[in-house]
Amino acid sequence: MIVRENPARIREVVGRVAETDPGAAVRRAEAAGREWSARAPADRIDALRRSAAAVQARAGELAVLLARETGKPLADCRGELAFALAHLRWVCDHAPRVLGERLFDDEAGRLLIRRKPYGVVVCITPWNAPVILAMLKLAPALAAGNTCVIKPSPLAPLAVSEVAAALPGVEVVHGGAAAGQALVGHPLVRKVAFTGGDAAGRQIAAAAGAMLTPTVLELGGNDPALLLPDFSLTGQDYERLVMASFATSGQVCMAAKRLYVPRARAGEFTAAYVAAAERILLVGDPLTPGVTMGPVISAQAAERIRALVPGTAVPLGRSTGDLGAGYFVPPVLVPDLPDDAPLVTQEQFGPAVPLLLYDTVDEAVARANHSELGLAASVWSADEDRAFAVADRLEAGFVFVNTHNRTGMSLRAPFGGVKRSGHGREYGEEGLLEYVQSTVVHAPAAFRPGGPGLAATAYPLP
C-alpha cells in the first residue's frame, strides 16, 4: 500500500493506493488494444473529447487533490489541469491531419505511407507536474491507436490516476522502481515514454535497450538564463524571471537554474530581482489564497537542497502560516559562487538559484554550455534578432526569448533535450509522431502494367 502525505502538513494523509501487478496491467492493455486500434480514427478522437469533458467537469476537486498531494499552490494546480486538457484537445484537433496516410500516385509509381500504432505504450511519470506530464504521453499515444499503461510516481499517484481512469485504453500501475523495471522489460510493451531524472533515465534506457524497445526520454536540465548586456526588463519581466526559477518551488526540469548577468549591471539587476521576489513570492500552505510557492516534495528533497546552499544566500520573498508543519525550504538567490560549486554544476531542483556574473557574451555562452545537460535555456535582450542569434549558440533543445519556463511554452512547439537531457520530443506535431510507425506499400512505375521493367541486378532509378 502506498500512503501519500501532504508535504505542507506532513501529519495529514491525503490518500492511499494499492500496489498493482505490472504484468497483468500490460496484458489487459494489449487485449484492449485490438479493439482500440481497429476503431476509425474519428471514433477514437470522439472518445477522447468525451474524456476531456468528463475531466473538465471534475477539475475543481481534482485541483484541490493535486495541491494536497504535491504541495503546489492551488492556482498552479488549476492551471496544470486546464493546460493538460488544452493539450488533449489540441491533439484531437491535429491528429487526423498529422497521422493520416499519404498516397502518391504519379510517374514514379504508387506509394502509400501509413502511420500505425506501436501497441502497448508504457508511460512513467514524475510527481512535480503529474497530470500534464502524463497527458503529454497519453493523448498522442491514444489518438494514434495505442493503448497505455501509466505508472505515476508514488509521491503523486492520486490526481493523475483519476484523470487516467477517465481515458479509454489506459491501465494504471502503482509501485516503485521495481514496478517500472517490470513494465519496461515486459515483452508485450512496444514503446516507453519517461519523464524524470538522469539516473532513473539511464536505468530505463538500459532495460528498454535490452528488449530493443524504443523510448522517449525527457530528463533533467541545468538551464541557464542569459541576460545580454542590453537587457531591459520591466517590473513584470522581473517577476516572470523570478517565477521561472521558483514556480513549483523550483522543482521543474525546465526552470531557470543558473542566472548569467553582465558584471557591469549586477547591482541594478540584484536590487530589481529581490524587489520582484518580494512582490511575487509568498511561501505557505498551497491552499491558502495568494500563496505562490509551497513546500518541496519530501524531507529528503529539503535536506538535499539545504546542503547545496552556502551562507552567502540572499533570502527572497515573504511567507505566511506555519512553515514548520511541512517540508518548506525558503527561496534564496546565491551570488558569488565559482563555476564548480555544486549549486552551479548540479540540477538543484529546488528554490535556490545562483547569480553568475560575466564580462563578455562569448564567455557567458561558453559557461552556459559547460554542462552535460541541455534541456532548455533562455536569452533576455532588448533586441530580439540578437537574442535569436545568441540562442542559436546555446546547447539546448528549447531556448526561450525574454521569458523562461511555462510562460514560454506553446502547444505547437516540440519540446525535449539535447546531450544527456534525453531524446524524443513532446508537444507539437513531433510529439504526435513519436507514437506511430511509418509503414509503406510501394508499386514502382517500372513494374506496373505497361512499365519498362528493370533488370534484376539494377538499382532503382532516382
XYZ file of C-alpha atoms in Angstrom:
462
model
C 0.000 0.000 0.000
C 1.292 3.451 -0.955
C 0.357 6.175 1.530
C 0.649 9.776 0.356
C 1.128 12.535 2.893
C 0.541 16.246 2.377
C 4.018 17.838 2.116
C 2.623 21.092 3.511
C 1.078 19.343 6.540
C 3.009 16.135 6.938
C 0.719 14.670 9.600
C -2.144 14.669 7.090
C -2.678 11.621 4.884
C -4.092 12.657 1.508
C -4.812 9.176 0.178
C -3.760 5.574 -0.293
C -3.383 3.392 -3.377
C -2.730 -0.327 -3.597
C 0.324 -1.544 -5.471
C -0.503 -3.165 -8.811
C 0.655 -6.209 -10.787
C 2.532 -4.730 -13.781
C 2.275 -7.851 -15.921
C -1.486 -8.133 -15.548
C -1.902 -4.468 -16.495
C 0.181 -4.906 -19.650
C -1.832 -7.958 -20.679
C -5.114 -6.087 -20.210
C -3.796 -3.158 -22.252
C -2.625 -5.476 -25.012
C -6.026 -7.158 -25.199
C -7.858 -3.820 -25.233
C -5.565 -2.576 -27.980
C -7.022 -4.905 -30.563
C -10.374 -3.139 -30.414
C -8.999 0.364 -29.829
C -6.559 0.312 -32.752
C -9.254 -1.092 -35.051
C -11.556 1.855 -34.402
C -11.833 4.550 -37.016
C -9.562 7.488 -36.116
C -12.607 9.772 -35.855
C -14.191 7.429 -33.302
C -11.040 7.486 -31.175
C -10.966 11.272 -31.307
C -14.626 11.487 -30.293
C -13.950 9.234 -27.300
C -11.010 11.402 -26.227
C -13.111 14.561 -26.498
C -15.713 12.979 -24.226
C -12.940 12.144 -21.763
C -11.776 15.753 -21.794
C -15.291 16.894 -20.948
C -15.523 14.377 -18.089
C -12.249 15.550 -16.551
C -13.255 19.189 -17.047
C -16.401 18.574 -15.021
C -14.267 17.471 -12.058
C -11.437 19.974 -12.477
C -12.186 21.847 -9.244
C -11.970 18.835 -6.946
C -9.023 17.367 -8.840
C -7.067 20.627 -8.446
C -7.519 20.506 -4.672
C -6.395 16.871 -4.597
C -3.357 17.729 -6.707
C -2.427 20.631 -4.428
C -2.680 18.466 -1.318
C -0.536 15.620 -2.647
C 2.168 17.706 -4.374
C 2.332 20.911 -2.323
C 1.801 23.042 -5.424
C -0.310 26.187 -4.974
C -3.953 25.657 -5.825
C -3.880 28.206 -8.650
C -0.981 26.316 -10.239
C -2.894 23.051 -9.960
C -5.937 24.573 -11.654
C -3.637 25.820 -14.389
C -1.977 22.434 -14.819
C -5.302 20.678 -15.260
C -6.522 23.303 -17.726
C -3.302 23.078 -19.735
C -3.425 19.272 -19.786
C -6.945 19.398 -21.200
C -5.899 22.054 -23.717
C -3.170 19.691 -24.894
C -5.602 16.780 -25.165
C -7.927 18.898 -27.279
C -5.010 20.145 -29.412
C -4.130 16.535 -30.127
C -7.730 15.812 -31.069
C -7.728 18.775 -33.449
C -4.428 17.948 -35.169
C -4.034 14.161 -35.039
C -6.260 13.399 -38.060
C -4.079 15.531 -40.324
C -0.667 14.704 -38.863
C -1.286 10.956 -38.532
C -3.266 10.482 -41.725
C -1.999 8.286 -44.529
C -0.242 9.781 -47.558
C -0.741 8.470 -51.079
C 1.447 9.331 -54.079
C 0.330 8.040 -57.484
C 2.438 9.549 -60.261
C 5.081 8.826 -62.870
C 7.327 7.279 -60.205
C 4.697 4.740 -59.171
C 2.181 4.281 -56.393
C 3.404 4.858 -52.852
C 1.229 4.555 -49.747
C 2.631 5.658 -46.368
C 0.562 4.747 -43.354
C 1.070 5.718 -39.690
C 0.398 2.731 -37.481
C 0.390 2.462 -33.685
C 3.096 0.598 -31.791
C 0.775 -1.326 -29.476
C 1.195 -1.050 -25.707
C 2.973 2.147 -24.621
C 4.321 2.384 -21.067
C 4.285 5.895 -19.587
C 6.342 6.538 -16.444
C 5.773 9.981 -14.960
C 7.168 12.086 -12.100
C 5.486 13.901 -9.231
C 6.204 17.560 -9.987
C 3.600 18.060 -12.766
C 1.924 14.670 -12.812
C -1.184 15.478 -14.838
C 0.331 17.448 -17.712
C 3.376 15.174 -17.976
C 1.061 12.172 -18.173
C -1.188 13.824 -20.759
C 1.787 14.669 -22.979
C 2.216 10.914 -23.426
C -1.311 9.555 -23.127
C -3.051 11.943 -25.514
C -0.900 11.393 -28.617
C -0.427 7.695 -27.903
C -4.172 7.059 -27.601
C -5.060 9.235 -30.588
C -2.643 7.193 -32.684
C -4.370 3.925 -31.694
C -2.044 2.670 -28.970
C -3.174 1.569 -25.528
C -1.204 2.707 -22.485
C -0.015 1.574 -19.090
C 0.897 4.508 -16.876
C 2.949 4.297 -13.700
C 2.770 7.574 -11.776
C 5.247 8.484 -9.056
C 4.395 7.130 -5.587
C 4.832 10.741 -4.426
C 1.875 11.944 -6.531
C -0.326 8.998 -7.511
C -3.797 10.339 -6.774
C -4.952 13.087 -9.165
C -3.223 11.618 -12.202
C -4.886 8.250 -11.553
C -8.287 9.926 -11.549
C -7.520 11.618 -14.867
C -6.133 8.423 -16.408
C -9.245 6.492 -15.353
C -11.351 8.856 -17.477
C -9.405 7.996 -20.634
C -10.102 4.951 -22.817
C -7.411 2.320 -23.241
C -5.376 3.208 -20.139
C -4.253 0.952 -17.291
C -2.714 2.427 -14.121
C 0.089 0.681 -12.231
C 1.142 1.808 -8.768
C 4.539 0.919 -7.387
C 8.154 1.923 -7.100
C 11.226 1.378 -9.236
C 10.736 -2.391 -9.403
C 7.293 -1.922 -10.967
C 8.784 0.454 -13.527
C 11.520 -2.012 -14.438
C 8.950 -4.797 -14.807
C 6.904 -2.674 -17.183
C 9.859 -1.584 -19.300
C 11.124 -5.160 -19.597
C 7.765 -6.728 -20.466
C 7.793 -8.442 -23.898
C 4.362 -7.047 -24.855
C 5.464 -3.433 -24.376
C 6.283 -1.754 -27.680
C 7.361 1.744 -26.577
C 8.333 3.517 -23.356
C 7.883 7.221 -22.572
C 9.576 8.537 -19.439
C 9.982 11.908 -17.761
C 12.284 12.123 -14.766
C 15.843 12.315 -13.534
C 19.045 11.309 -15.251
C 19.796 8.300 -13.026
C 16.363 6.725 -13.494
C 16.521 7.557 -17.197
C 19.732 5.560 -17.589
C 18.157 2.534 -15.891
C 15.069 2.719 -18.076
C 17.127 3.162 -21.235
C 19.225 0.108 -20.333
C 16.193 -2.075 -19.641
C 14.423 -0.897 -22.802
C 17.589 -1.393 -24.840
C 17.821 -4.999 -23.706
C 14.354 -5.532 -25.228
C 15.039 -3.346 -28.293
C 12.103 -1.200 -27.173
C 12.201 2.405 -28.444
C 11.966 5.204 -25.902
C 11.097 8.857 -25.434
C 13.184 10.233 -22.555
C 12.674 13.743 -21.178
C 15.315 14.027 -18.492
C 16.700 16.767 -16.286
C 18.177 20.130 -17.109
C 20.514 22.698 -15.606
C 19.017 25.510 -17.599
C 20.868 28.812 -17.983
C 19.102 32.179 -18.258
C 21.435 34.537 -20.107
C 20.752 38.268 -19.777
C 22.569 40.116 -22.544
C 24.209 43.494 -21.788
C 21.295 45.359 -23.398
C 18.563 43.650 -21.355
C 15.680 45.951 -20.489
C 13.224 44.461 -18.008
C 10.066 45.936 -16.525
C 8.915 45.048 -13.039
C 6.601 42.426 -14.542
C 9.507 40.981 -16.552
C 11.499 40.566 -13.340
C 8.536 38.857 -11.692
C 8.338 36.451 -14.608
C 12.061 35.742 -14.310
C 11.697 35.085 -10.576
C 8.854 32.637 -11.158
C 10.882 30.974 -13.910
C 13.133 29.716 -11.116
C 10.715 29.319 -8.213
C 7.448 28.008 -9.680
C 6.665 24.640 -8.069
C 9.348 25.537 -5.502
C 11.994 25.219 -8.219
C 11.104 21.578 -8.841
C 10.752 21.867 -12.611
C 13.054 20.345 -15.217
C 12.970 23.482 -17.383
C 13.260 26.023 -14.546
C 15.852 28.800 -14.855
C 18.581 27.220 -12.730
C 21.583 29.489 -13.475
C 21.323 33.262 -13.939
C 24.095 34.841 -16.056
C 24.178 38.645 -15.694
C 26.665 41.248 -17.052
C 29.069 42.227 -14.278
C 28.549 45.919 -15.035
C 24.824 45.614 -14.287
C 24.965 43.251 -11.313
C 23.894 45.765 -8.656
C 20.953 47.033 -10.690
C 19.833 43.512 -11.510
C 20.082 42.200 -7.941
C 18.074 45.072 -6.461
C 15.293 44.716 -9.040
C 15.244 40.918 -8.753
C 14.985 40.950 -4.947
C 12.223 43.572 -5.134
C 10.293 41.481 -7.666
C 10.632 38.397 -5.469
C 9.242 40.383 -2.542
C 6.172 41.164 -4.638
C 5.566 37.808 -6.296
C 6.809 35.100 -3.896
C 4.547 34.222 -0.987
C 5.532 30.942 0.659
C 2.902 28.996 2.557
C 0.251 26.303 2.524
C -0.782 25.711 -1.107
C -4.477 26.013 -0.255
C -4.021 29.493 1.245
C -5.212 32.234 -1.136
C -2.359 34.269 -2.602
C 0.370 31.688 -1.935
C 2.657 31.274 -4.949
C 5.185 28.805 -3.540
C 4.564 25.745 -1.382
C 6.843 23.140 0.189
C 9.217 20.809 -1.583
C 8.077 17.263 -2.116
C 9.791 15.386 0.742
C 12.121 15.557 3.729
C 14.899 14.065 1.596
C 14.472 16.773 -1.032
C 14.558 19.514 1.608
C 17.754 18.118 3.146
C 19.471 17.806 -0.248
C 18.595 21.367 -1.284
C 19.719 22.916 2.007
C 23.071 21.168 1.652
C 23.646 22.992 -1.656
C 23.084 26.486 -0.236
C 26.060 28.380 1.269
C 25.821 31.022 3.946
C 26.039 33.862 1.411
C 22.473 33.274 0.199
C 20.103 36.243 -0.118
C 16.595 35.467 1.237
C 13.738 36.136 -1.167
C 10.020 36.765 -0.879
C 7.598 36.577 2.023
C 5.928 33.783 3.969
C 2.649 33.107 5.733
C 1.406 30.457 8.127
C 3.283 27.696 9.925
C 6.197 26.654 7.729
C 7.292 24.173 10.380
C 4.311 21.999 9.561
C 5.739 20.806 6.255
C 8.780 20.458 4.013
C 9.264 24.154 3.387
C 12.581 25.493 2.063
C 12.695 29.304 1.823
C 13.712 30.655 -1.609
C 17.174 32.197 -1.974
C 19.409 33.909 -4.526
C 23.056 32.870 -4.189
C 25.684 35.332 -5.544
C 29.447 34.991 -5.858
C 29.686 31.259 -6.479
C 32.502 29.729 -8.551
C 31.521 27.741 -11.620
C 32.489 24.471 -9.930
C 30.172 24.974 -6.939
C 27.605 22.155 -6.585
C 24.710 24.607 -6.880
C 26.064 25.597 -10.308
C 27.104 22.205 -11.649
C 24.168 20.153 -10.357
C 20.483 20.373 -11.132
C 19.324 21.716 -7.774
C 15.602 21.017 -8.355
C 14.648 23.345 -5.550
C 14.210 27.004 -4.528
C 17.837 28.166 -4.718
C 19.340 29.840 -7.777
C 22.927 31.063 -8.331
C 23.684 34.527 -9.727
C 26.735 34.281 -12.010
C 28.478 37.360 -13.421
C 30.210 37.596 -16.797
C 32.259 40.129 -18.774
C 31.672 39.121 -22.407
C 28.850 37.356 -24.204
C 31.266 34.786 -25.630
C 32.345 33.930 -22.093
C 28.741 33.669 -20.911
C 27.773 31.351 -23.780
C 30.755 29.088 -23.116
C 29.961 28.863 -19.404
C 26.261 28.299 -20.056
C 27.116 25.400 -22.372
C 29.525 23.836 -19.879
C 27.135 21.096 -18.756
C 26.296 17.549 -19.766
C 22.654 18.577 -19.728
C 20.903 20.549 -22.457
C 17.181 20.723 -21.878
C 16.216 24.411 -22.035
C 17.745 27.889 -21.773
C 16.691 31.491 -22.210
C 18.104 34.701 -23.668
C 16.915 38.124 -22.499
C 17.603 41.131 -24.709
C 16.042 44.354 -25.958
C 16.971 43.196 -29.485
C 15.017 40.088 -30.487
C 17.239 39.396 -33.500
C 20.319 39.488 -31.281
C 18.595 37.166 -28.806
C 17.872 34.674 -31.576
C 21.480 34.817 -32.758
C 22.786 34.076 -29.261
C 20.139 31.401 -28.754
C 21.498 29.564 -31.777
C 24.824 29.187 -29.931
C 23.317 27.609 -26.821
C 23.327 23.839 -26.460
C 19.697 23.321 -25.516
C 16.693 21.631 -27.048
C 14.441 24.627 -26.350
C 15.534 28.257 -25.957
C 13.080 30.850 -24.670
C 13.438 34.524 -25.596
C 12.569 37.153 -22.952
C 10.801 34.574 -20.824
C 11.512 31.156 -19.360
C 9.721 28.065 -18.062
C 5.986 27.531 -18.599
C 5.202 31.097 -19.738
C 7.274 30.370 -22.845
C 5.693 27.047 -23.811
C 3.458 26.509 -26.828
C 1.328 23.530 -27.764
C 2.729 23.695 -31.298
C 6.404 23.843 -30.261
C 8.206 20.481 -29.853
C 9.977 20.180 -26.507
C 12.886 17.953 -25.499
C 16.565 17.948 -24.704
C 19.955 17.519 -26.303
C 23.112 15.995 -24.847
C 22.221 13.995 -21.711
C 18.822 15.611 -21.260
C 17.194 12.830 -23.243
C 15.826 12.226 -26.710
C 12.492 12.359 -28.472
C 10.026 15.213 -28.362
C 6.749 16.126 -26.693
C 4.231 18.760 -27.840
C 3.673 19.769 -31.439
C 3.492 17.526 -34.474
C 6.748 15.822 -33.461
C 5.102 14.799 -30.197
C 2.304 13.102 -32.132
C 4.684 11.312 -34.490
C 6.572 9.741 -31.573
C 3.685 7.280 -31.142
C 3.351 5.930 -34.687
C 5.478 3.854 -37.031
C 5.547 4.510 -40.747
C 4.641 1.513 -42.881
C 4.887 1.548 -46.672
C 3.229 -0.117 -49.641
C 5.043 0.641 -52.908
C 4.383 -0.261 -56.534
C 7.295 1.196 -58.585
C 6.278 2.516 -62.001
C 8.719 0.162 -63.705
C 6.666 -2.891 -62.684
C 3.163 -1.555 -63.125
C 1.217 -2.586 -66.252
C 2.939 -1.080 -69.263
C 6.051 -0.176 -67.269
C 9.543 -0.545 -68.751
C 10.724 -3.062 -66.159
C 14.175 -3.152 -64.559
C 16.946 -5.692 -64.652
C 17.148 -7.997 -61.632
C 20.595 -6.672 -60.711
C 19.807 -2.978 -61.230
C 19.484 -0.244 -58.638
C 16.253 1.801 -58.643
C 16.215 4.915 -60.769
C 16.366 8.288 -58.972
